[in-house]
Short mmCIF file of C-alpha atoms in Angstrom, two decimals:
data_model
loop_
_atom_site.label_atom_id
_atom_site.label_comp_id
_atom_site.label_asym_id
_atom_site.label_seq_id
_atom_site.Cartn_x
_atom_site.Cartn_y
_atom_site.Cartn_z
CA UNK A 1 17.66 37.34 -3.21
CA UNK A 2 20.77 39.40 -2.21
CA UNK A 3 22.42 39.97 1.22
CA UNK A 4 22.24 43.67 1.83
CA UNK A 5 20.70 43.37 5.26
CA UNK A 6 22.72 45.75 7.48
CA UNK A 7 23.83 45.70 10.80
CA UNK A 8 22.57 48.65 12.32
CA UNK A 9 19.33 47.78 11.37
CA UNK A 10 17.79 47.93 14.90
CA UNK A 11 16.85 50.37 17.14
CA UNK A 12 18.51 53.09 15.31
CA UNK A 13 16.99 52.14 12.20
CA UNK A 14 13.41 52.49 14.13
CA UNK A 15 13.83 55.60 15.02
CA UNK A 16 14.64 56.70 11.79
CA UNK A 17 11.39 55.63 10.42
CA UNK A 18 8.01 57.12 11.26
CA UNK A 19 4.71 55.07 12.29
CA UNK A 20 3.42 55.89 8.73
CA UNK A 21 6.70 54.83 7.12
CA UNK A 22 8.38 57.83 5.97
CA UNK A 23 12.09 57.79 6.50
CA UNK A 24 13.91 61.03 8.70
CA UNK A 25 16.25 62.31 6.53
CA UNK A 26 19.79 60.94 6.93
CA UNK A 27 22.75 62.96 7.10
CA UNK A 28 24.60 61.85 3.32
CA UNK A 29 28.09 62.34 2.08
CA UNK A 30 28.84 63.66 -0.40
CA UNK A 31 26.58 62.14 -3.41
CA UNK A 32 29.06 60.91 -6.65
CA UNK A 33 27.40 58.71 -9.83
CA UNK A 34 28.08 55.23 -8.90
CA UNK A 35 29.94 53.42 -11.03
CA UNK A 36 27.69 51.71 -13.52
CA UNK A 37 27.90 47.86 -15.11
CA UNK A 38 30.30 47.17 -11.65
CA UNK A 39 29.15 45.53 -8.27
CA UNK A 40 29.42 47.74 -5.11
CA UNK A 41 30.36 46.06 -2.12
CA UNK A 42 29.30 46.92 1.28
CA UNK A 43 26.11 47.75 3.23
CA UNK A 44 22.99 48.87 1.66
CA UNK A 45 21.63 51.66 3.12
CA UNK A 46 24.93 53.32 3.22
CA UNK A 47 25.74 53.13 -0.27
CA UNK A 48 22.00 53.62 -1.31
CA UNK A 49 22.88 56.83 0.59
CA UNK A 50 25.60 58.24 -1.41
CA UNK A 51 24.09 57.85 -4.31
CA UNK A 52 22.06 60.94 -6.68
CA UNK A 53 19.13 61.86 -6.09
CA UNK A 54 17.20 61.20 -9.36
CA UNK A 55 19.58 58.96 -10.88
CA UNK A 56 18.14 55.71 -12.20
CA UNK A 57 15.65 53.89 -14.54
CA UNK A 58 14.75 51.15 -12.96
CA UNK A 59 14.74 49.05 -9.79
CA UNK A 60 14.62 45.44 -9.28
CA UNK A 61 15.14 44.23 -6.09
CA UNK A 62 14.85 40.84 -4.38
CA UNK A 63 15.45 41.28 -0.61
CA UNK A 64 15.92 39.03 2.23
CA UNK A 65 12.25 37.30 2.43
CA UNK A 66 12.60 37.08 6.45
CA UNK A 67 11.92 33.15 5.93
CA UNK A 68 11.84 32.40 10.11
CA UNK A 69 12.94 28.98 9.96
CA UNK A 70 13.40 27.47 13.32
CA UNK A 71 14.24 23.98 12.52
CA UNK A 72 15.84 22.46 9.54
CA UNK A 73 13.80 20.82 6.71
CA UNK A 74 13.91 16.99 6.31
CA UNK A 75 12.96 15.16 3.10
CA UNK A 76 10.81 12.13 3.80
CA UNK A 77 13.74 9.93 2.82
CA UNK A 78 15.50 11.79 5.77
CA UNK A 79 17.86 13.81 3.91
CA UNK A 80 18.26 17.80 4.55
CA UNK A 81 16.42 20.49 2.60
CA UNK A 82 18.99 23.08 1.25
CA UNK A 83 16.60 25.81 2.71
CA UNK A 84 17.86 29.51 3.25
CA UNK A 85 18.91 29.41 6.31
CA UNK A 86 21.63 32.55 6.10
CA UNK A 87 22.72 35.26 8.94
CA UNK A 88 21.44 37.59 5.91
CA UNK A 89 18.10 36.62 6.07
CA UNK A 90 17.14 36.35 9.71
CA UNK A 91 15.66 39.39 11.78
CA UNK A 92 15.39 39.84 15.03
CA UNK A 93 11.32 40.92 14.42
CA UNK A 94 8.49 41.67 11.95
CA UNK A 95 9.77 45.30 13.64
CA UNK A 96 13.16 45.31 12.55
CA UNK A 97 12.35 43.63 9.05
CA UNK A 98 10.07 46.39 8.45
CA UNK A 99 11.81 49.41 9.44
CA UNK A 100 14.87 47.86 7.22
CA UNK A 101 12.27 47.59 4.89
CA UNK A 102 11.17 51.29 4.72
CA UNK A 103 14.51 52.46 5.09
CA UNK A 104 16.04 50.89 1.77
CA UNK A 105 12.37 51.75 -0.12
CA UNK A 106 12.65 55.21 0.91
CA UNK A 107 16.47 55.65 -0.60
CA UNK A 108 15.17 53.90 -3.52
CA UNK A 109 12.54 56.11 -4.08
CA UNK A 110 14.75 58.92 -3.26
CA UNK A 111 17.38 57.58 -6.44
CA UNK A 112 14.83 56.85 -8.66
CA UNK A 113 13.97 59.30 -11.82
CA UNK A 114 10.08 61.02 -11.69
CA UNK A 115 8.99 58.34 -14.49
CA UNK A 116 11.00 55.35 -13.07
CA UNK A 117 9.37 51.89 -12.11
CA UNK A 118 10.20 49.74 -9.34
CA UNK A 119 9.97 45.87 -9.01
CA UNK A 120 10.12 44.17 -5.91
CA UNK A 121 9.90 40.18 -5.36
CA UNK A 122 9.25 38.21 -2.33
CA UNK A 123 7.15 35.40 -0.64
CA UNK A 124 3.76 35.36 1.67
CA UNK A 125 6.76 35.63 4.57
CA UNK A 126 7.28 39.45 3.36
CA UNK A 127 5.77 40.97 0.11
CA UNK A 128 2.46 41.68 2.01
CA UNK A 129 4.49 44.09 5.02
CA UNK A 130 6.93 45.50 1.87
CA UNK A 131 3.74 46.59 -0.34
CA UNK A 132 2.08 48.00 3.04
CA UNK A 133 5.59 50.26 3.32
CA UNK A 134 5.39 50.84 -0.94
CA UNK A 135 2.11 52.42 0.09
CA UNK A 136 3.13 54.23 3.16
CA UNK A 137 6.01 55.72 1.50
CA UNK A 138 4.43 57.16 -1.61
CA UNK A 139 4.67 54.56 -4.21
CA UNK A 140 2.09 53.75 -6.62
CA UNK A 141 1.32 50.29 -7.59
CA UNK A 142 0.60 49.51 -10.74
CA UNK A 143 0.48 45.52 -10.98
CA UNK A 144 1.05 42.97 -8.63
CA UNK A 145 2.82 39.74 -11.10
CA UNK A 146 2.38 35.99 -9.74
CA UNK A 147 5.79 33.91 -11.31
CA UNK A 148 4.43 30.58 -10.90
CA UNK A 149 7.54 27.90 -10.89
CA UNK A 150 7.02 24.98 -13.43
CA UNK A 151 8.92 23.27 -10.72
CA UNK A 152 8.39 23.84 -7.70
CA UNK A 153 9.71 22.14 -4.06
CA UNK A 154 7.26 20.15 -2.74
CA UNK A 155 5.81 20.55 0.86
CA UNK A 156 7.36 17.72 2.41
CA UNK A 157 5.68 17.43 6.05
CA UNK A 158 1.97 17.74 3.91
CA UNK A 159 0.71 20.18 6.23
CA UNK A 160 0.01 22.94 3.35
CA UNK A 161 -0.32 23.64 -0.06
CA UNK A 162 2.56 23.40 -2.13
CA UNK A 163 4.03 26.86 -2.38
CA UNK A 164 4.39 27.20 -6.05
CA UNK A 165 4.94 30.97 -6.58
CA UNK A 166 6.41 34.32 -5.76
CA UNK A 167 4.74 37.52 -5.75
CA UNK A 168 6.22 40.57 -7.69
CA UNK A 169 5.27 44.13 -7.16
CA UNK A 170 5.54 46.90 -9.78
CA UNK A 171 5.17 50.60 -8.93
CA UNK A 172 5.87 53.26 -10.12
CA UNK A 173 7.54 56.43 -7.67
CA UNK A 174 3.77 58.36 -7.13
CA UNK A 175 0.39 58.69 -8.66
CA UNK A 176 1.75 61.63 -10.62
CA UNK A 177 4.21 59.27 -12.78
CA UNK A 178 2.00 58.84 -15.88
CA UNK A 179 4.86 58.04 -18.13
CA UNK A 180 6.82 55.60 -17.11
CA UNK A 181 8.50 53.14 -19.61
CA UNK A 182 6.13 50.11 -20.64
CA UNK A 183 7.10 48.14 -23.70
CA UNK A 184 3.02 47.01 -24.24
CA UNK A 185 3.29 46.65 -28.02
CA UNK A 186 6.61 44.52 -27.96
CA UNK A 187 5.01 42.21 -24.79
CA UNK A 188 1.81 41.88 -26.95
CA UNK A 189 3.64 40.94 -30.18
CA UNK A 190 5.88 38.25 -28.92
CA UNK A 191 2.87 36.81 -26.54
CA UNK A 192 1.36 35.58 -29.80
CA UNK A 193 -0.44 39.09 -29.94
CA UNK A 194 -2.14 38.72 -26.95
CA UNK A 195 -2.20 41.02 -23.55
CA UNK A 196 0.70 40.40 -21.78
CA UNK A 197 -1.05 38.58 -18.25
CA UNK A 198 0.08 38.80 -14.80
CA UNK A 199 0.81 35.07 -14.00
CA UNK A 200 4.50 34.13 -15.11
CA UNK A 201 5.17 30.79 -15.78
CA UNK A 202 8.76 29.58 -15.20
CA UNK A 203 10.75 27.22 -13.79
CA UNK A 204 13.56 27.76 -11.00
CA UNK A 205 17.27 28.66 -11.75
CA UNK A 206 18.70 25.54 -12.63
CA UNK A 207 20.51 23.39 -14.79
CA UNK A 208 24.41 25.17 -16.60
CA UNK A 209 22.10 28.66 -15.34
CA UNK A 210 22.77 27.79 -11.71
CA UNK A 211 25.77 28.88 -10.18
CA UNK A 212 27.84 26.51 -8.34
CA UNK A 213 31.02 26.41 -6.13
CA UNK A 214 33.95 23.77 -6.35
CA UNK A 215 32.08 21.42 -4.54
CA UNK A 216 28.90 21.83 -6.62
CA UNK A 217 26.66 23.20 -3.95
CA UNK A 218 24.78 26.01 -5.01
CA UNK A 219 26.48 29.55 -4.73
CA UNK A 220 23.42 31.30 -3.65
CA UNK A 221 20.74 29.81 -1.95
CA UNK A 222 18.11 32.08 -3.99
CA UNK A 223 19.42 32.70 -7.32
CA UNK A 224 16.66 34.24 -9.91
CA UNK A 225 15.99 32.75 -13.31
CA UNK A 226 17.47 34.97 -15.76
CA UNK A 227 14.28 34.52 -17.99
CA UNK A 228 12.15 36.32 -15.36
CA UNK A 229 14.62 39.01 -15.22
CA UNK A 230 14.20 39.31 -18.35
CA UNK A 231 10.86 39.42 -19.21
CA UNK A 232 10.93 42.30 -16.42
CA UNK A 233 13.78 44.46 -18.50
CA UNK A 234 11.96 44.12 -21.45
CA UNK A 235 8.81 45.46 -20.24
CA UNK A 236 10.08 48.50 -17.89
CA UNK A 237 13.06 49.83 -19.44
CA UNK A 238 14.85 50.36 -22.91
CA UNK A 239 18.48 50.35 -23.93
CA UNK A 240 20.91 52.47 -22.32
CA UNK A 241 18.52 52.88 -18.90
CA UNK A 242 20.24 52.53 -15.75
CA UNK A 243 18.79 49.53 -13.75
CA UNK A 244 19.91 49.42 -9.73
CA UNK A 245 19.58 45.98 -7.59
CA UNK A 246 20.16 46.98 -4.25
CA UNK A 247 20.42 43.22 -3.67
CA UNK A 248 22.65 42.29 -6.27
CA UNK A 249 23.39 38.35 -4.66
CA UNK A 250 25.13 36.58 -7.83
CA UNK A 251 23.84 39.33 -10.52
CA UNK A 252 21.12 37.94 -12.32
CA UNK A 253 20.09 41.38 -13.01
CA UNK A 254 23.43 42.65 -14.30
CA UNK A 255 23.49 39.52 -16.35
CA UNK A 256 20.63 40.21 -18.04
CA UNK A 257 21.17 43.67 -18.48
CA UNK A 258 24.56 43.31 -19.80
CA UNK A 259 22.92 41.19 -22.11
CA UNK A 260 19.96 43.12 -23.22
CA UNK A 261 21.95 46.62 -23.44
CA UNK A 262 21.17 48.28 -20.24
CA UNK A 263 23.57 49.56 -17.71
CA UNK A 264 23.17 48.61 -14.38
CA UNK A 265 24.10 49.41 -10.54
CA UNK A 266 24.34 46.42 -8.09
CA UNK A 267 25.08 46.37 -4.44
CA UNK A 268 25.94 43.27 -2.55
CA UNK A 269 27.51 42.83 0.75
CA UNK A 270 29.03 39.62 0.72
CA UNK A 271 32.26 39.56 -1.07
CA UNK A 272 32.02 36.00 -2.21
CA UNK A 273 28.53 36.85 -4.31
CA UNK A 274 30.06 39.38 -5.51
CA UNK A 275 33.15 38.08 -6.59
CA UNK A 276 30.74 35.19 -8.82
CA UNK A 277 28.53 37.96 -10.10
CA UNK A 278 31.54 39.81 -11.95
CA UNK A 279 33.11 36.66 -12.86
CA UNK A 280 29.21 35.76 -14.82
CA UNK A 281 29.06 38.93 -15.62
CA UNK A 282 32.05 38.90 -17.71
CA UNK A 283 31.14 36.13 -19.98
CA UNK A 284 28.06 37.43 -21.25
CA UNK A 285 27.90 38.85 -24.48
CA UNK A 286 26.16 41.73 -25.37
CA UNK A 287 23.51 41.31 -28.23
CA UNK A 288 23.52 43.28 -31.35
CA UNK A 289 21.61 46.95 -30.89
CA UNK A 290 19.27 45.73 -33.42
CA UNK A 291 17.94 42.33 -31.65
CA UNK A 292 17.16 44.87 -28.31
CA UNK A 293 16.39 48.12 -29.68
CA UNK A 294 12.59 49.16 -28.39
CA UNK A 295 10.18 48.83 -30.95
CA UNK A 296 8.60 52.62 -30.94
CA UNK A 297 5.35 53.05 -29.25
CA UNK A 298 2.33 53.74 -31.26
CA UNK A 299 0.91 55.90 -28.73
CA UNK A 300 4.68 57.99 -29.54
CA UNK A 301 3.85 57.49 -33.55
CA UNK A 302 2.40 60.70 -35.36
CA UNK A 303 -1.00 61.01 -35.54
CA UNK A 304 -2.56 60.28 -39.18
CA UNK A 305 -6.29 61.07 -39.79
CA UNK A 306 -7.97 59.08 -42.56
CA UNK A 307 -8.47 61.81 -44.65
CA UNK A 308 -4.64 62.12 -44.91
CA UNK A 309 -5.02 58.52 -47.02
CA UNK A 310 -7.04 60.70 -49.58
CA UNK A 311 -5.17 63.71 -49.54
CA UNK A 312 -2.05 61.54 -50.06
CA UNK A 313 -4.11 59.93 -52.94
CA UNK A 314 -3.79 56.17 -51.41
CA UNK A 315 -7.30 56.09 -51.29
CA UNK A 316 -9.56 57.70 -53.88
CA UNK A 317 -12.96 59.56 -52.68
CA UNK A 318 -15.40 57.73 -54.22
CA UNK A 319 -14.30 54.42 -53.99
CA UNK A 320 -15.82 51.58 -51.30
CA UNK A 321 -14.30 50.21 -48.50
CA UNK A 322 -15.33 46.28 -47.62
CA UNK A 323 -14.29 44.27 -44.59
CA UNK A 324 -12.16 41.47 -44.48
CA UNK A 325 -14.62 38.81 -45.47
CA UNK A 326 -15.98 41.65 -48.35
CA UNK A 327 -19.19 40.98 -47.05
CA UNK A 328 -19.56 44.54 -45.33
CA UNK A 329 -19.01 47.72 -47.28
CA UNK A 330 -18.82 51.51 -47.68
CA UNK A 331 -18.82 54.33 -49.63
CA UNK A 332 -15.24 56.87 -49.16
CA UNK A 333 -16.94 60.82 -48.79
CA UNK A 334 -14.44 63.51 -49.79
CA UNK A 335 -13.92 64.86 -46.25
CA UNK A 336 -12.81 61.69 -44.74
CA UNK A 337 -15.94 60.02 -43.54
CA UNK A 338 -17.59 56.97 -45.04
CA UNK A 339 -21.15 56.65 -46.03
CA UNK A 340 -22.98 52.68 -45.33
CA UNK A 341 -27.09 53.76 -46.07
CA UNK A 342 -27.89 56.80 -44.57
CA UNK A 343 -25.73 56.92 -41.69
CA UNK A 344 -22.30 59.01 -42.25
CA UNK A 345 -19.43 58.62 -39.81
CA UNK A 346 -16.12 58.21 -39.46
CA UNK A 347 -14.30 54.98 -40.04
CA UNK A 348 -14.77 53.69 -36.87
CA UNK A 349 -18.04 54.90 -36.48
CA UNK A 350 -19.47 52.77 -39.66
CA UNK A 351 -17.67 50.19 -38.83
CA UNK A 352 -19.21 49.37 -35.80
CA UNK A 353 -22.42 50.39 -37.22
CA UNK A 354 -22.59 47.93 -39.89
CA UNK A 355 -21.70 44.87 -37.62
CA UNK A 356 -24.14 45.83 -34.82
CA UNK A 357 -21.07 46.22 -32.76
CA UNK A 358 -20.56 49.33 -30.21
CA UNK A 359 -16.99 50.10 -31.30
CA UNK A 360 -14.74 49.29 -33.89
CA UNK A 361 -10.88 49.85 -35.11
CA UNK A 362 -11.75 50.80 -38.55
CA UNK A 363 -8.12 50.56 -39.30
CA UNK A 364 -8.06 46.94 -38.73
CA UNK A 365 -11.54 46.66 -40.55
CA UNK A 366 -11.71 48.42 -43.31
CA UNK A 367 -9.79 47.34 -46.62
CA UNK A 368 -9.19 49.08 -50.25
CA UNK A 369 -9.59 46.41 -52.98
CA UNK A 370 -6.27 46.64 -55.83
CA UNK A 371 -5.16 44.56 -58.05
CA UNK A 372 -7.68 41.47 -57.08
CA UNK A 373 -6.19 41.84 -53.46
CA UNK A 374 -7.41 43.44 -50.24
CA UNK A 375 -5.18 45.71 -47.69
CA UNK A 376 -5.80 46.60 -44.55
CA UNK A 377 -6.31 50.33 -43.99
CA UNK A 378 -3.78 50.21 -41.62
CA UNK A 379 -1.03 48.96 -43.49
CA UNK A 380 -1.76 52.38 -45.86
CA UNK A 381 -1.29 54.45 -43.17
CA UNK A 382 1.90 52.77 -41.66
CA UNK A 383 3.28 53.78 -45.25
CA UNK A 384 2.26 57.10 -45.08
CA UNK A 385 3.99 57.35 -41.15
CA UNK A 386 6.93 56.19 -42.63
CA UNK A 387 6.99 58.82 -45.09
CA UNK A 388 6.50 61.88 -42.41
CA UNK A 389 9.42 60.47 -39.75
#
């Protein structure tokens, strides 16, 4: 969670936002490119100001979470909860919160490219009033994401559940944005080829991860595991996009996006988080194009009809198809369908047909018999892709 709250967030701020949440417009200087991979220092709303319309890939932000805390937090044993307790994160009402709120959503949105996505983190304190001002403003929202922490702090008074997760909102800029980048095939594959869920299990920053000051308390009070971050990266951008944190705190994002090839725009106001982001910053090492490149999308893969495996002669009219098991067969026709007893269909068609199923990836089903072994359709016509690209 960064520190962008600004100071003239009050009563000015209110009347720059409607009752339905749309922002006035705001009289801008003169909009340059920011500078990219560097950390921006200074207030929020100005600097989200100044910057192109149209401009970036991505945003992840993790804003002040409005915690109220009246009284400090004591452990049973007495001792003092490190809670956040920060000017940055107080607010003099739900008011104020949310017209800061809309006002830094509505720059965002005004930055962001027509396809780009937008993540936004936060607790039961907030993320309910920022995804009523995501709506307001225009956004679309395409998942709400529960990271549960493998380690959560316990509730120490015993008066409610242990609060053991954050909520994360994606969305994309409008309804119209059908596509926006979403890496499904990579998540899949590395989830053990399973759909990607929306319940995230990881633990807090801690450990050589957690920044520190000379005295070893904790730089930030809210610093982000860089696994989330990246798990978020991964799924909503590619290499080379240009990812903005308008809440850049100790630069978990620009960590991870130094990291994973992406270039990134972070605005923080305190000095001294800023000043520990570039220093982490610096030590990462970029890894090689190859280990971060985006796998391509199948849905962005040219089209091949079976009958291009017979016309390519990698499968011979005439010949029979059986499942995996080779229990399940059928006869190749000349123009590309098969034939399994009377019915003729295509490959998906029969293949559903002769399991009693009502739809099937004959790709995945189907198999040519050669040399004593069986292949996959599908593997035949990822040779013939390769051939055509």
């Amino acid at each position: 969670m960064g520190t962008q709250r600004t100071g003239a967030v009050g009563a000015a701020s209110r009347k720059q936002v409607s009752r339905t949440g749309q922002a006035a417009p705001t009289p801008r200087r003169g909009c340059v490119a920011p500078r990219l991979d560097d950390v921006l220092v200074g207030d929020c709303l100005q600097i989200l100001r100044d910057i192109p319309s149209e401009s970036v890939d991505l945003v992840f932000a993790d804003p002040p979470y409005n915690l109220q805390l009246e009284n400090a937090l004591i452990r049973p044993d007495q001792s003092l909860v490190d809670a956040v307790d920060d000017h940055w994160d107080k607010f003099a009402s739900f008011a104020e919160y949310d017209a800061f709120t809309r006002a830094w959503l509505g720059e965002c949105r005004r930055i962001m490219k027509p396809n780009a996505t937008l993540w936004v983190i936060g607790s039961y304190h907030n993320i309910f009033r920022v995804g009523a001002a995501l709506q307001d403003l225009g956004y679309w929202i395409l998942n709400d994401v529960v990271w549960r922490k493998a380690n959560p702090m316990p509730n120490f008074r015993g008066r409610r559940f242990t609060n053991a997760h954050e909520t994360l909102i994606w969305a994309a800029k409008d309804a119209r944005a059908k596509s926006y980048t979403f890496h499904y095939e990579a998540l899949k594959a590395g989830n053990d080829d399973l759909q990607m869920r929306s319940d995230w299990l990881f633990p807090l920053c801690t450990g050589e991860e957690r920044l520190k000051d000379s005295s070893g308390r904790k730089t930030h009070p809210t610093q982000k595991p860089e696994a989330l971050l990246a798990r978020i990266l991964l799924a909503a951008s590619s290499p080379g996009d240009v990812v903005l944190d308008p809440f850049f705190g100790t630069g978990t994002t620009g960590a991870v996006a130094r990291k994973l090839g992406r270039r990134f725009v972070g605005i923080e106001r305190e000095e001294v988080y800023a000043e520990a982001a570039r220093r982490r910053i610096e030590r990462v090492r970029p890894l090689d194009q190859a280990a971060v490149a985006a796998p391509p999308a199948k849905r962005a893969e040219p089209r091949i009809p079976f009958l291009s495996l017979i016309e390519s002669g990698r499968v011979q009219a005439g010949e029979t198809l059986v499942c995996g098991a080779g229990r399940r067969s059928a006869l190749v026709r000349a123009d590309g369908t098969l034939k399994a007893g009377p019915a003729i269909g295509s490959i998906h068609k029969i293949g559903a047909l002769v399991q009693g199923l009502p739809a099937c990836n004959g790709w995945t089903f189907w198999h040519v018999e050669r040399n004593g072994s069986r292949i996959v359709l599908d593997t035949l016509r990822s040779e013939l892709r390769a051939g055509l690209v």
